[in-house]
Amino acid sequence: MGGIIVIGAQWGDEGKGKVVDVFSAEADYVIRYQGGANAGHTLTVDGKKTILHLIPSGILHPHTTCIIGSGVVLDVETLHEEITTLQKSGFLQRPEQLLISDGATVLLPYHRALDQAREEKRGLSKIGTTGKGIGPAYEDRASRKALLFGDLFHHDSLEAKLEASLQEKNFLLEHFYQKPPFSAKELTEKIKHLSEQLAPYRCKNTSQVIYKALSAKKKVLFEGAQGSLLDLLHGTYPYVTSSSTIAGSACVGSGIGPTSIEKVIGITKAYTTRVGAGPFPTELKNDPIGEWLLNKGHEYGSTTGRQRRCGWLDLVALRYAIRINGITHLALMKLDVLSGLEQLKICTAYELDGKTITDYPVTPGALERAKTIYKEMPGWKEDISYIRSAKELPKNCLNYVQTIASELGTPIDVISVGPGREQTLWIRPLF
Ligand code: GDP
Ligand code: IMO
Ligand code: MG
């Protein structure tokens, strides 16, 4: 079969890590193709939590080959820490389990420093980035100044390349942001050491490896980071990340053609969350139900620990995500968090400038003006986290799930009722 893309259908943190880990039991390859260590993907196995930032979420399955493609901005320090932590826990025992593209963009401490300095200077109008250097690293790639992963192994030219890059960065840091500069010499030494540690994972042509896997009908998963509404071109700009987070990016970031893709699985929570600034029409701000979702859903960022903003499910936004990604199937996550709420609401349309609309507005400023129109439904009291078959879900809960699927016209193939692997209800098999 062709490749399967797993994509965040909201503003990130939908539960992509859990889904990819569960799917990986059957997958041969898992590929991360965009974003960087701004991602925080949580996997829970036998009650033990693993949070991955750069390494694909298939890594806990020894038979699965994990690939980091050229579209990723690779924080080499974080990557090294992640590898070491996994190895200490008994995973990633064979280097062949992880292949890193020579073409990935290297993210260094000065990218992080610039990201953080910029946010600080923006003050109240900050984006609320993760501070992981994502914007500055993608800028370097776009302006053709980036160091690529393959460059790290040419030690002779490393210091000169860093000197050239730091000229501009240090000027900005020192004179515009009043922050300390970086030394090319010190960084070179650090990178030389790191490159020796990372050399076993180097892969000169990940695009070819993926192509061969797909040609041999292997099971290949593409793991998205962030969410559709954080997409640089199609998200809530400027409150977005600096990469393309939609399904098309899987092809671009891993170097394969779109005809190799068979399914796009959209991951959505049964409600909505967002971290950082930007419009969020269904947000339950200063509202006891918002507090309920925050506490019961443990809605704190996996990367920064920040509190996530919480709100009702937004079908207008989901319809848009389904369209721009070509989502063929949905996975509905964190349904258990809604247990105990007396009344549930789903946003089915917006009112914008006196008109009812069901298409997500992309005109700048429109989303901020949009008012939500809700459908109300009765909730359920039962704890559903112990249920293992969709048929056993309480009537009102099934009604909630079926309403979402029929309003969206997209089938829900997977329902998740807890963070654990076993808390996954399959409506249809993946492969
Ligand atoms: P990702 O970035 O999309 O991988 O999602 P995160 O890992 O950042 O956030 C999702 C959080 O929800 C994690 O803490 C998961 O362990 C947790 N989670 C995933 N699925 C479920 C579920 O069905 N129910 C509950 N209660 N928690 C879940
Ligand atoms: P995963 O893969 C949720 C958000 C940040 C901020 C905006 C820009 O775990 O779903 P950036 O550091 O990328 O420049 O920040 O994007 N953001 C995420 N929100 N989940 C993520 O990743 C995110 N990655 C970035 O909070 O609003
Ligand atoms: Mg996350």
Tab-separated table of C-alpha atoms and ligand atoms in Angstrom:
chain	number	residue	atom	x	y	z
A	1	MET	CA	0.000	0.000	0.000
A	2	GLY	CA	0.978	3.652	-0.328
A	3	GLY	CA	2.161	5.901	2.465
A	4	ILE	CA	-0.065	7.093	5.300
A	5	ILE	CA	0.228	10.633	6.600
A	6	VAL	CA	-0.707	11.333	10.228
A	7	ILE	CA	-1.523	15.006	10.515
A	8	GLY	CA	-2.611	17.340	13.313
A	9	ALA	CA	-6.013	18.755	12.331
A	10	GLN	CA	-6.109	21.560	14.931
A	11	TRP	CA	-3.446	23.755	16.608
A	12	GLY	CA	-1.095	20.922	17.573
A	13	ASP	CA	-0.959	18.538	20.551
A	14	GLU	CA	-3.887	16.522	19.210
A	15	GLY	CA	-2.275	13.225	20.243
A	16	LYS	CA	-0.196	12.515	17.119
A	17	GLY	CA	2.545	10.871	19.184
A	18	LYS	CA	0.154	8.351	20.723
A	19	VAL	CA	-1.442	7.534	17.364
A	20	VAL	CA	1.895	7.079	15.585
A	21	ASP	CA	3.195	4.879	18.416
A	22	VAL	CA	0.088	2.694	18.244
A	23	PHE	CA	0.160	2.562	14.417
A	24	SER	CA	3.886	1.760	14.484
A	25	ALA	CA	3.225	-1.680	15.923
A	26	GLU	CA	2.468	-2.529	12.270
A	27	ALA	CA	4.632	0.007	10.424
A	28	ASP	CA	8.033	-0.594	8.819
A	29	TYR	CA	9.030	3.085	8.590
A	30	VAL	CA	8.062	6.317	10.366
A	31	ILE	CA	9.237	9.641	8.957
A	32	ARG	CA	9.335	13.096	10.543
A	33	TYR	CA	9.415	15.598	7.676
A	34	GLN	CA	8.980	19.138	9.094
A	35	GLY	CA	9.196	21.201	12.262
A	36	GLY	CA	11.793	20.651	14.919
A	37	ALA	CA	12.079	20.442	18.669
A	38	ASN	CA	9.057	22.740	19.002
A	39	ALA	CA	7.113	19.472	18.746
A	40	GLY	CA	6.435	17.436	21.876
A	41	HIS	CA	4.933	14.043	21.113
A	42	THR	CA	3.917	11.963	24.122
A	43	LEU	CA	3.895	8.174	24.127
A	44	THR	CA	2.576	6.273	27.147
A	45	VAL	CA	3.451	2.613	27.446
A	46	ASP	CA	2.560	0.621	30.580
A	47	GLY	CA	2.087	3.927	32.392
A	48	LYS	CA	5.575	5.190	31.445
A	49	LYS	CA	5.691	8.465	29.540
A	50	THR	CA	8.207	9.230	26.787
A	51	ILE	CA	8.205	12.696	25.235
A	52	LEU	CA	9.833	12.956	21.820
A	53	HIS	CA	10.751	16.243	20.175
A	54	LEU	CA	12.695	15.218	17.078
A	55	ILE	CA	12.819	11.447	16.889
A	56	PRO	CA	9.818	9.857	15.150
A	57	SER	CA	7.236	8.257	17.435
A	58	GLY	CA	7.884	4.775	16.016
A	59	ILE	CA	11.142	4.498	17.957
A	60	LEU	CA	9.745	2.381	20.814
A	61	HIS	CA	9.160	-0.436	18.304
A	62	PRO	CA	12.548	-2.054	17.585
A	63	HIS	CA	11.452	-3.352	14.155
A	64	THR	CA	10.472	0.117	12.892
A	65	THR	CA	12.993	2.287	11.051
A	66	CYS	CA	12.669	5.961	11.968
A	67	ILE	CA	13.744	8.647	9.518
A	68	ILE	CA	14.299	12.375	9.945
A	69	GLY	CA	13.860	14.014	6.542
A	70	SER	CA	15.348	17.146	4.986
A	71	GLY	CA	12.365	19.318	5.916
A	72	VAL	CA	13.175	19.129	9.624
A	73	VAL	CA	15.165	21.788	11.492
A	74	LEU	CA	17.469	19.644	13.545
A	75	ASP	CA	18.554	20.896	16.942
A	76	VAL	CA	21.597	18.674	17.229
A	77	GLU	CA	22.003	19.180	20.978
A	78	THR	CA	18.393	18.209	21.705
A	79	LEU	CA	18.662	15.275	19.300
A	80	HIS	CA	21.743	13.968	21.079
A	81	GLU	CA	20.012	14.268	24.469
A	82	GLU	CA	16.944	12.480	23.110
A	83	ILE	CA	19.030	9.621	21.725
A	84	THR	CA	20.909	9.236	25.022
A	85	THR	CA	17.693	9.238	27.081
A	86	LEU	CA	16.088	6.624	24.829
A	87	GLN	CA	19.169	4.411	24.980
A	88	LYS	CA	19.264	4.606	28.768
A	89	SER	CA	15.664	3.366	28.798
A	90	GLY	CA	16.613	0.379	26.635
A	91	PHE	CA	15.399	1.727	23.261
A	92	LEU	CA	17.322	2.611	20.106
A	93	GLN	CA	19.890	-0.101	20.704
A	94	ARG	CA	20.763	-0.405	16.994
A	95	PRO	CA	21.874	2.724	15.080
A	96	GLU	CA	20.089	1.424	11.933
A	97	GLN	CA	16.819	2.220	13.698
A	98	LEU	CA	17.324	5.945	13.117
A	99	LEU	CA	18.334	7.552	9.808
A	100	ILE	CA	18.966	11.290	9.587
A	101	SER	CA	18.987	13.074	6.258
A	102	ASP	CA	22.204	14.809	5.231
A	103	GLY	CA	19.934	17.529	3.888
A	104	ALA	CA	18.215	18.442	7.194
A	105	THR	CA	18.795	22.013	8.404
A	106	VAL	CA	20.981	22.234	11.498
A	107	LEU	CA	19.534	24.321	14.330
A	108	LEU	CA	22.133	25.774	16.700
A	109	PRO	CA	22.021	27.687	20.013
A	110	TYR	CA	22.122	31.051	18.240
A	111	HIS	CA	18.817	30.251	16.525
A	112	ARG	CA	17.254	29.671	19.919
A	113	ALA	CA	18.814	32.872	21.316
A	114	LEU	CA	17.451	34.903	18.391
A	115	ASP	CA	13.965	33.381	18.699
A	116	GLN	CA	13.843	34.179	22.417
A	117	ALA	CA	15.310	37.688	22.029
A	118	ARG	CA	12.769	38.506	19.339
A	119	GLU	CA	9.859	37.337	21.429
A	120	GLU	CA	11.125	39.360	24.376
A	121	LYS	CA	11.353	42.483	22.228
A	122	ARG	CA	7.840	41.971	20.819
A	123	GLY	CA	6.477	42.233	24.362
A	124	LEU	CA	2.697	42.029	24.420
A	125	SER	CA	2.474	41.321	20.686
A	126	LYS	CA	4.620	38.196	20.909
A	127	ILE	CA	3.663	35.061	18.966
A	128	GLY	CA	4.207	32.842	21.986
A	129	THR	CA	6.748	30.631	20.204
A	130	THR	CA	8.289	27.658	21.947
A	131	GLY	CA	11.622	29.524	21.965
A	132	LYS	CA	13.280	26.582	20.241
A	133	GLY	CA	14.745	28.621	17.381
A	134	ILE	CA	12.375	27.335	14.703
A	135	GLY	CA	11.744	30.649	12.893
A	136	PRO	CA	15.418	31.700	12.696
A	137	ALA	CA	16.484	28.216	11.508
A	138	TYR	CA	13.923	28.130	8.669
A	139	GLU	CA	14.920	31.704	7.760
A	140	ASP	CA	18.511	30.522	7.335
A	141	ARG	CA	17.329	27.717	5.087
A	142	ALA	CA	15.200	30.057	2.955
A	143	SER	CA	17.973	32.632	2.666
A	144	ARG	CA	20.461	29.883	1.755
A	145	LYS	CA	22.711	30.419	4.762
A	146	ALA	CA	21.918	27.237	6.664
A	147	LEU	CA	24.332	24.552	7.733
A	148	LEU	CA	23.029	21.143	6.697
A	149	PHE	CA	23.407	17.938	8.677
A	150	GLY	CA	25.876	16.575	6.081
A	151	ASP	CA	28.083	19.688	6.564
A	152	LEU	CA	28.771	18.689	10.167
A	153	PHE	CA	31.045	15.900	9.002
A	154	HIS	CA	33.383	18.193	7.064
A	155	HIS	CA	35.319	19.416	10.062
A	156	ASP	CA	37.861	21.442	8.040
A	157	SER	CA	35.322	23.928	6.722
A	158	LEU	CA	33.050	24.027	9.772
A	159	GLU	CA	34.595	26.984	11.597
A	160	ALA	CA	34.658	29.166	8.471
A	161	LYS	CA	30.993	28.398	7.784
A	162	LEU	CA	30.040	29.247	11.347
A	163	GLU	CA	32.130	32.446	11.262
A	164	ALA	CA	30.242	33.555	8.164
A	165	SER	CA	26.861	32.780	9.699
A	166	LEU	CA	27.672	34.348	13.047
A	167	GLN	CA	28.815	37.683	11.586
A	168	GLU	CA	25.222	38.678	10.975
A	169	LYS	CA	23.682	36.812	13.935
A	170	ASN	CA	26.101	38.263	16.462
A	171	PHE	CA	25.551	41.761	15.109
A	172	LEU	CA	21.822	41.363	15.653
A	173	LEU	CA	22.170	39.740	19.043
A	174	GLU	CA	24.629	42.309	20.394
A	175	HIS	CA	23.493	45.545	18.819
A	176	PHE	CA	19.770	45.079	18.205
A	177	TYR	CA	18.738	42.771	21.034
A	178	GLN	CA	21.522	43.549	23.548
A	179	LYS	CA	22.284	39.873	24.075
A	180	PRO	CA	25.661	38.106	24.322
A	181	PRO	CA	27.275	36.946	21.049
A	182	PHE	CA	28.401	33.399	20.201
A	183	SER	CA	31.967	32.282	19.532
A	184	ALA	CA	32.487	30.366	16.279
A	185	LYS	CA	35.484	28.605	17.782
A	186	GLU	CA	33.598	27.302	20.826
A	187	LEU	CA	30.622	26.268	18.734
A	188	THR	CA	32.888	24.454	16.273
A	189	GLU	CA	34.393	22.371	19.071
A	190	LYS	CA	30.942	21.534	20.409
A	191	ILE	CA	29.643	20.559	16.964
A	192	LYS	CA	32.690	18.432	16.156
A	193	HIS	CA	32.050	16.441	19.314
A	194	LEU	CA	28.315	16.140	18.598
A	195	SER	CA	28.924	15.084	14.996
A	196	GLU	CA	30.988	12.143	16.222
A	197	GLN	CA	28.103	11.065	18.438
A	198	LEU	CA	25.573	11.475	15.635
A	199	ALA	CA	27.657	9.961	12.806
A	200	PRO	CA	26.146	6.453	13.164
A	201	TYR	CA	22.718	7.843	12.237
A	202	ARG	CA	23.837	9.760	9.166
A	203	CYS	CA	22.039	8.813	5.951
A	204	LYS	CA	23.134	10.337	2.670
A	205	ASN	CA	19.877	9.757	0.846
A	206	THR	CA	16.760	9.333	2.979
A	207	SER	CA	14.514	10.210	0.034
A	208	GLN	CA	15.820	7.159	-1.815
A	209	VAL	CA	15.379	4.924	1.247
A	210	ILE	CA	11.726	6.028	1.486
A	211	TYR	CA	11.189	5.599	-2.253
A	212	LYS	CA	12.544	2.047	-2.117
A	213	ALA	CA	10.414	1.231	0.923
A	214	LEU	CA	7.269	2.470	-0.823
A	215	SER	CA	8.185	0.602	-4.026
A	216	ALA	CA	8.635	-2.587	-1.995
A	217	LYS	CA	5.109	-2.050	-0.536
A	218	LYS	CA	6.448	-1.535	2.973
A	219	LYS	CA	4.190	0.133	5.516
A	220	VAL	CA	5.311	3.744	5.688
A	221	LEU	CA	3.941	6.388	8.054
A	222	PHE	CA	4.630	10.103	7.800
A	223	GLU	CA	4.377	11.826	11.176
A	224	GLY	CA	3.311	15.446	11.090
A	225	ALA	CA	4.347	17.926	13.737
A	226	GLN	CA	2.290	20.910	14.948
A	227	GLY	CA	-1.194	21.237	13.465
A	228	SER	CA	-2.910	22.419	10.301
A	229	LEU	CA	-3.951	25.776	11.777
A	230	LEU	CA	-0.303	26.531	12.617
A	231	ASP	CA	0.682	26.154	8.940
A	232	LEU	CA	2.851	29.005	7.662
A	233	LEU	CA	0.706	29.582	4.563
A	234	HIS	CA	-2.744	28.328	5.557
A	235	GLY	CA	-2.850	28.810	9.324
A	236	THR	CA	-3.774	31.748	11.533
A	237	TYR	CA	-0.903	33.935	10.299
A	238	PRO	CA	1.131	35.494	11.920
A	239	TYR	CA	0.290	33.248	14.888
A	240	VAL	CA	1.722	30.165	13.210
A	241	THR	CA	4.943	28.200	13.099
A	242	SER	CA	7.576	28.669	10.397
A	243	SER	CA	7.034	25.458	8.447
A	244	SER	CA	4.270	24.035	6.346
A	245	THR	CA	2.412	21.679	8.650
A	246	ILE	CA	-0.204	20.341	6.233
A	247	ALA	CA	-0.157	16.954	4.512
A	248	GLY	CA	1.496	18.241	1.329
A	249	SER	CA	4.549	18.977	3.430
A	250	ALA	CA	5.094	15.242	3.997
A	251	CYS	CA	6.043	14.905	0.326
A	252	VAL	CA	8.140	18.074	0.257
A	253	GLY	CA	9.954	17.416	3.543
A	254	SER	CA	10.790	13.801	2.836
A	255	GLY	CA	11.381	14.039	-0.903
A	256	ILE	CA	8.692	11.785	-2.355
A	257	GLY	CA	5.942	12.390	-4.878
A	258	PRO	CA	2.265	12.914	-3.936
A	259	THR	CA	1.189	9.828	-5.902
A	260	SER	CA	2.872	7.680	-3.214
A	261	ILE	CA	0.292	8.678	-0.597
A	262	GLU	CA	-2.772	6.537	0.015
A	263	LYS	CA	-4.374	7.861	3.199
A	264	VAL	CA	-4.275	11.007	5.279
A	265	ILE	CA	-5.366	10.500	8.886
A	266	GLY	CA	-6.385	13.702	10.633
A	267	ILE	CA	-5.864	13.707	14.381
A	268	THR	CA	-8.258	15.790	16.433
A	269	LYS	CA	-9.117	16.058	20.074
A	270	ALA	CA	-12.790	15.741	21.030
A	271	TYR	CA	-12.452	19.419	22.004
A	272	THR	CA	-9.898	22.077	21.030
A	273	THR	CA	-6.683	23.435	22.533
A	274	ARG	CA	-4.104	25.988	21.519
A	275	VAL	CA	-0.773	27.105	23.057
A	276	GLY	CA	0.586	30.554	22.400
A	277	ALA	CA	-1.177	33.634	21.063
A	278	GLY	CA	-3.668	33.961	18.191
A	279	PRO	CA	-7.381	33.730	17.452
A	280	PHE	CA	-9.367	30.809	18.889
A	281	PRO	CA	-13.126	31.275	18.340
A	282	THR	CA	-14.376	28.422	20.577
A	283	GLU	CA	-12.038	29.243	23.483
A	284	LEU	CA	-13.603	28.887	26.948
A	285	LYS	CA	-11.635	31.683	28.558
A	286	ASN	CA	-12.231	32.309	32.279
A	287	ASP	CA	-14.919	29.641	32.125
A	288	PRO	CA	-15.367	26.663	34.483
A	289	ILE	CA	-15.642	24.241	31.541
A	290	GLY	CA	-12.367	25.583	30.131
A	291	GLU	CA	-10.821	24.904	33.574
A	292	TRP	CA	-12.340	21.404	33.528
A	293	LEU	CA	-10.724	20.610	30.173
A	294	LEU	CA	-7.396	22.052	31.331
A	295	ASN	CA	-7.338	19.991	34.523
A	296	LYS	CA	-8.948	16.758	33.402
A	297	GLY	CA	-7.077	16.791	30.082
A	298	HIS	CA	-3.760	17.799	31.744
A	299	GLU	CA	-3.484	20.432	29.078
A	300	TYR	CA	0.051	21.621	29.679
A	301	GLY	CA	2.534	21.785	26.799
A	302	SER	CA	4.812	18.760	26.319
A	303	THR	CA	7.664	21.021	25.171
A	304	THR	CA	7.365	24.168	27.260
A	305	GLY	CA	5.011	23.170	30.113
A	306	ARG	CA	2.807	26.168	29.264
A	307	GLN	CA	-0.893	26.014	30.018
A	308	ARG	CA	-2.890	25.235	26.870
A	309	ARG	CA	-5.945	27.338	26.100
A	310	CYS	CA	-9.044	25.102	25.919
A	311	GLY	CA	-12.392	25.291	24.142
A	312	TRP	CA	-15.189	23.398	22.415
A	313	LEU	CA	-14.723	21.356	19.261
A	314	ASP	CA	-14.771	23.574	16.175
A	315	LEU	CA	-16.200	21.849	13.094
A	316	VAL	CA	-15.673	24.910	10.892
A	317	ALA	CA	-11.950	24.712	11.558
A	318	LEU	CA	-11.957	20.917	11.175
A	319	ARG	CA	-13.782	21.103	7.828
A	320	TYR	CA	-11.052	23.458	6.655
A	321	ALA	CA	-8.336	21.079	7.917
A	322	ILE	CA	-10.004	18.175	6.095
A	323	ARG	CA	-10.004	20.195	2.867
A	324	ILE	CA	-6.449	21.568	2.927
A	325	ASN	CA	-4.941	18.228	3.938
A	326	GLY	CA	-7.147	15.895	1.935
A	327	ILE	CA	-7.934	14.039	5.172
A	328	THR	CA	-9.530	10.680	4.368
A	329	HIS	CA	-10.074	9.392	7.938
A	330	LEU	CA	-10.104	10.879	11.423
A	331	ALA	CA	-8.801	9.776	14.812
A	332	LEU	CA	-10.803	11.304	17.685
A	333	MET	CA	-8.632	11.717	20.768
A	334	LYS	CA	-9.224	12.434	24.456
A	335	LEU	CA	-12.921	11.579	24.343
A	336	ASP	CA	-12.582	10.414	27.990
A	337	VAL	CA	-11.885	14.003	29.077
A	338	LEU	CA	-15.488	14.980	28.266
A	339	SER	CA	-17.010	12.343	30.591
A	340	GLY	CA	-18.970	14.002	33.376
A	341	LEU	CA	-19.910	17.193	31.526
A	342	GLU	CA	-23.659	17.642	31.587
A	343	GLN	CA	-24.001	19.471	28.292
A	344	LEU	CA	-21.621	19.509	25.325
A	345	LYS	CA	-21.316	22.032	22.531
A	346	ILE	CA	-19.926	21.700	19.020
A	347	CYS	CA	-19.350	24.742	16.862
A	348	THR	CA	-21.031	24.051	13.515
A	349	ALA	CA	-20.857	27.512	11.914
A	350	TYR	CA	-19.622	31.069	12.501
A	351	GLU	CA	-21.438	34.333	12.244
A	352	LEU	CA	-19.217	36.781	10.417
A	353	ASP	CA	-20.281	40.373	9.781
A	354	GLY	CA	-23.956	39.426	10.088
A	355	LYS	CA	-23.747	36.333	7.841
A	356	THR	CA	-23.705	32.652	8.803
A	357	ILE	CA	-20.701	30.876	7.307
A	358	THR	CA	-19.540	27.262	7.425
A	359	ASP	CA	-16.303	27.835	5.492
A	360	TYR	CA	-13.321	28.844	7.571
A	361	PRO	CA	-12.479	32.498	6.807
A	362	VAL	CA	-8.891	33.149	5.750
A	363	THR	CA	-9.060	36.916	5.220
A	364	PRO	CA	-6.726	38.571	7.766
A	365	GLY	CA	-8.644	39.647	10.856
A	366	ALA	CA	-11.828	37.721	9.949
A	367	LEU	CA	-11.352	34.891	12.430
A	368	GLU	CA	-10.965	37.423	15.244
A	369	ARG	CA	-14.423	38.810	14.357
A	370	ALA	CA	-16.110	35.425	13.916
A	371	LYS	CA	-18.805	34.525	16.466
A	372	THR	CA	-19.507	30.869	17.162
A	373	ILE	CA	-22.792	29.064	16.468
A	374	TYR	CA	-23.177	25.932	18.561
A	375	LYS	CA	-25.114	22.708	18.459
A	376	GLU	CA	-25.832	21.485	21.993
A	377	MET	CA	-25.860	17.837	22.978
A	378	PRO	CA	-26.350	15.958	26.228
A	379	GLY	CA	-23.179	14.648	27.860
A	380	TRP	CA	-22.544	11.319	29.612
A	381	LYS	CA	-21.490	10.507	33.162
A	382	GLU	CA	-19.737	7.150	32.729
A	383	ASP	CA	-15.937	6.860	32.874
A	384	ILE	CA	-15.151	5.596	29.371
A	385	SER	CA	-11.402	5.169	29.857
A	386	TYR	CA	-11.908	1.448	30.572
A	387	ILE	CA	-13.974	0.785	27.463
A	388	ARG	CA	-12.222	-1.221	24.753
A	389	SER	CA	-14.856	-1.389	22.024
A	390	ALA	CA	-16.723	1.528	20.436
A	391	LYS	CA	-19.982	-0.433	20.702
A	392	GLU	CA	-19.766	-0.218	24.513
A	393	LEU	CA	-19.618	3.587	24.587
A	394	PRO	CA	-22.594	5.233	26.355
A	395	LYS	CA	-25.438	6.257	24.041
A	396	ASN	CA	-24.846	10.011	24.355
A	397	CYS	CA	-21.146	9.505	23.766
A	398	LEU	CA	-21.779	7.520	20.573
A	399	ASN	CA	-24.195	10.220	19.514
A	400	TYR	CA	-21.440	12.845	20.012
A	401	VAL	CA	-18.996	10.813	17.887
A	402	GLN	CA	-21.535	10.094	15.142
A	403	THR	CA	-22.627	13.732	14.991
A	404	ILE	CA	-19.015	14.815	14.417
A	405	ALA	CA	-18.482	12.246	11.649
A	406	SER	CA	-21.727	13.039	9.874
A	407	GLU	CA	-21.347	16.836	10.130
A	408	LEU	CA	-17.839	16.508	8.677
A	409	GLY	CA	-18.674	13.809	6.155
A	410	THR	CA	-15.439	12.053	7.107
A	411	PRO	CA	-15.234	8.677	8.864
A	412	ILE	CA	-13.773	8.378	12.350
A	413	ASP	CA	-11.580	5.259	12.257
A	414	VAL	CA	-9.995	5.468	15.692
A	415	ILE	CA	-11.268	6.695	19.066
A	416	SER	CA	-8.890	7.283	21.948
A	417	VAL	CA	-10.103	7.107	25.552
A	418	GLY	CA	-6.832	7.552	27.423
A	419	PRO	CA	-3.102	8.070	26.880
A	420	GLY	CA	-2.213	4.340	26.969
A	421	ARG	CA	-1.811	2.168	23.873
A	422	GLU	CA	-4.591	-0.128	25.065
A	423	GLN	CA	-7.006	2.811	25.386
A	424	THR	CA	-7.559	2.837	21.638
A	425	LEU	CA	-10.829	1.790	19.997
A	426	TRP	CA	-10.563	0.739	16.365
A	427	ILE	CA	-13.572	1.243	14.128
A	428	ARG	CA	-11.598	0.183	11.028
A	429	PRO	CA	-8.075	-1.259	10.795
A	430	LEU	CA	-5.341	1.077	9.540
A	431	PHE	CA	-3.580	-1.194	7.062
B	1	GDP	P1	1.030	15.567	20.033
B	1	GDP	O1	1.935	16.752	20.052
B	1	GDP	O2	-0.023	15.671	18.995
B	1	GDP	O3	1.779	14.268	19.954
B	1	GDP	O4	0.268	15.564	21.433
B	1	GDP	P2	0.949	15.807	22.888
B	1	GDP	O5	1.710	14.601	23.256
B	1	GDP	O6	1.656	17.107	22.920
B	1	GDP	O7	-0.348	16.005	23.770
B	1	GDP	C1	-1.338	15.041	23.874
B	1	GDP	C2	-1.480	14.660	25.350
B	1	GDP	O8	-2.671	13.919	25.532
B	1	GDP	C3	-0.380	13.739	25.848
B	1	GDP	O9	-0.126	14.016	27.192
B	1	GDP	C4	-0.961	12.351	25.676
B	1	GDP	O10	-0.416	11.404	26.574
B	1	GDP	C5	-2.388	12.624	26.014
B	1	GDP	N1	-3.383	11.750	25.350
B	1	GDP	C6	-3.365	11.251	24.090
B	1	GDP	N2	-4.522	10.612	23.819
B	1	GDP	C7	-5.281	10.711	24.936
B	1	GDP	C8	-6.610	10.284	25.263
B	1	GDP	O11	-7.326	9.702	24.471
B	1	GDP	N3	-7.055	10.606	26.509
B	1	GDP	C9	-6.302	11.283	27.423
B	1	GDP	N4	-6.847	11.533	28.614
B	1	GDP	N5	-5.054	11.689	27.138
B	1	GDP	C10	-4.563	11.423	25.910
B	2	IMO	P1	3.258	19.359	18.378
B	2	IMO	O1	4.006	18.678	17.271
B	2	IMO	C1	1.300	22.990	19.783
B	2	IMO	C2	3.026	26.790	18.470
B	2	IMO	C3	3.655	27.669	19.529
B	2	IMO	C4	3.360	29.051	18.944
B	2	IMO	C5	3.549	28.822	17.443
B	2	IMO	C6	4.919	29.208	16.915
B	2	IMO	O2	3.641	18.906	19.737
B	2	IMO	O3	1.790	19.354	18.135
B	2	IMO	P2	7.312	28.032	17.070
B	2	IMO	O4	8.158	27.679	18.263
B	2	IMO	O5	6.980	26.873	16.217
B	2	IMO	O6	7.883	29.165	16.285
B	2	IMO	O7	5.926	28.593	17.709
B	2	IMO	O8	3.344	27.420	17.242
B	2	IMO	N1	3.551	25.405	18.398
B	2	IMO	C7	2.894	24.347	18.843
B	2	IMO	N2	1.707	24.231	19.493
B	2	IMO	N3	1.985	21.875	19.448
B	2	IMO	C8	3.149	21.963	18.775
B	2	IMO	O9	3.791	20.882	18.295
B	2	IMO	C9	3.682	23.234	18.483
B	2	IMO	N4	4.794	23.676	17.856
B	2	IMO	C10	4.688	24.992	17.802
B	2	IMO	O10	3.042	27.484	20.782
B	2	IMO	O11	2.021	29.379	19.165
B	3	MG	MG	2.668	18.161	21.389
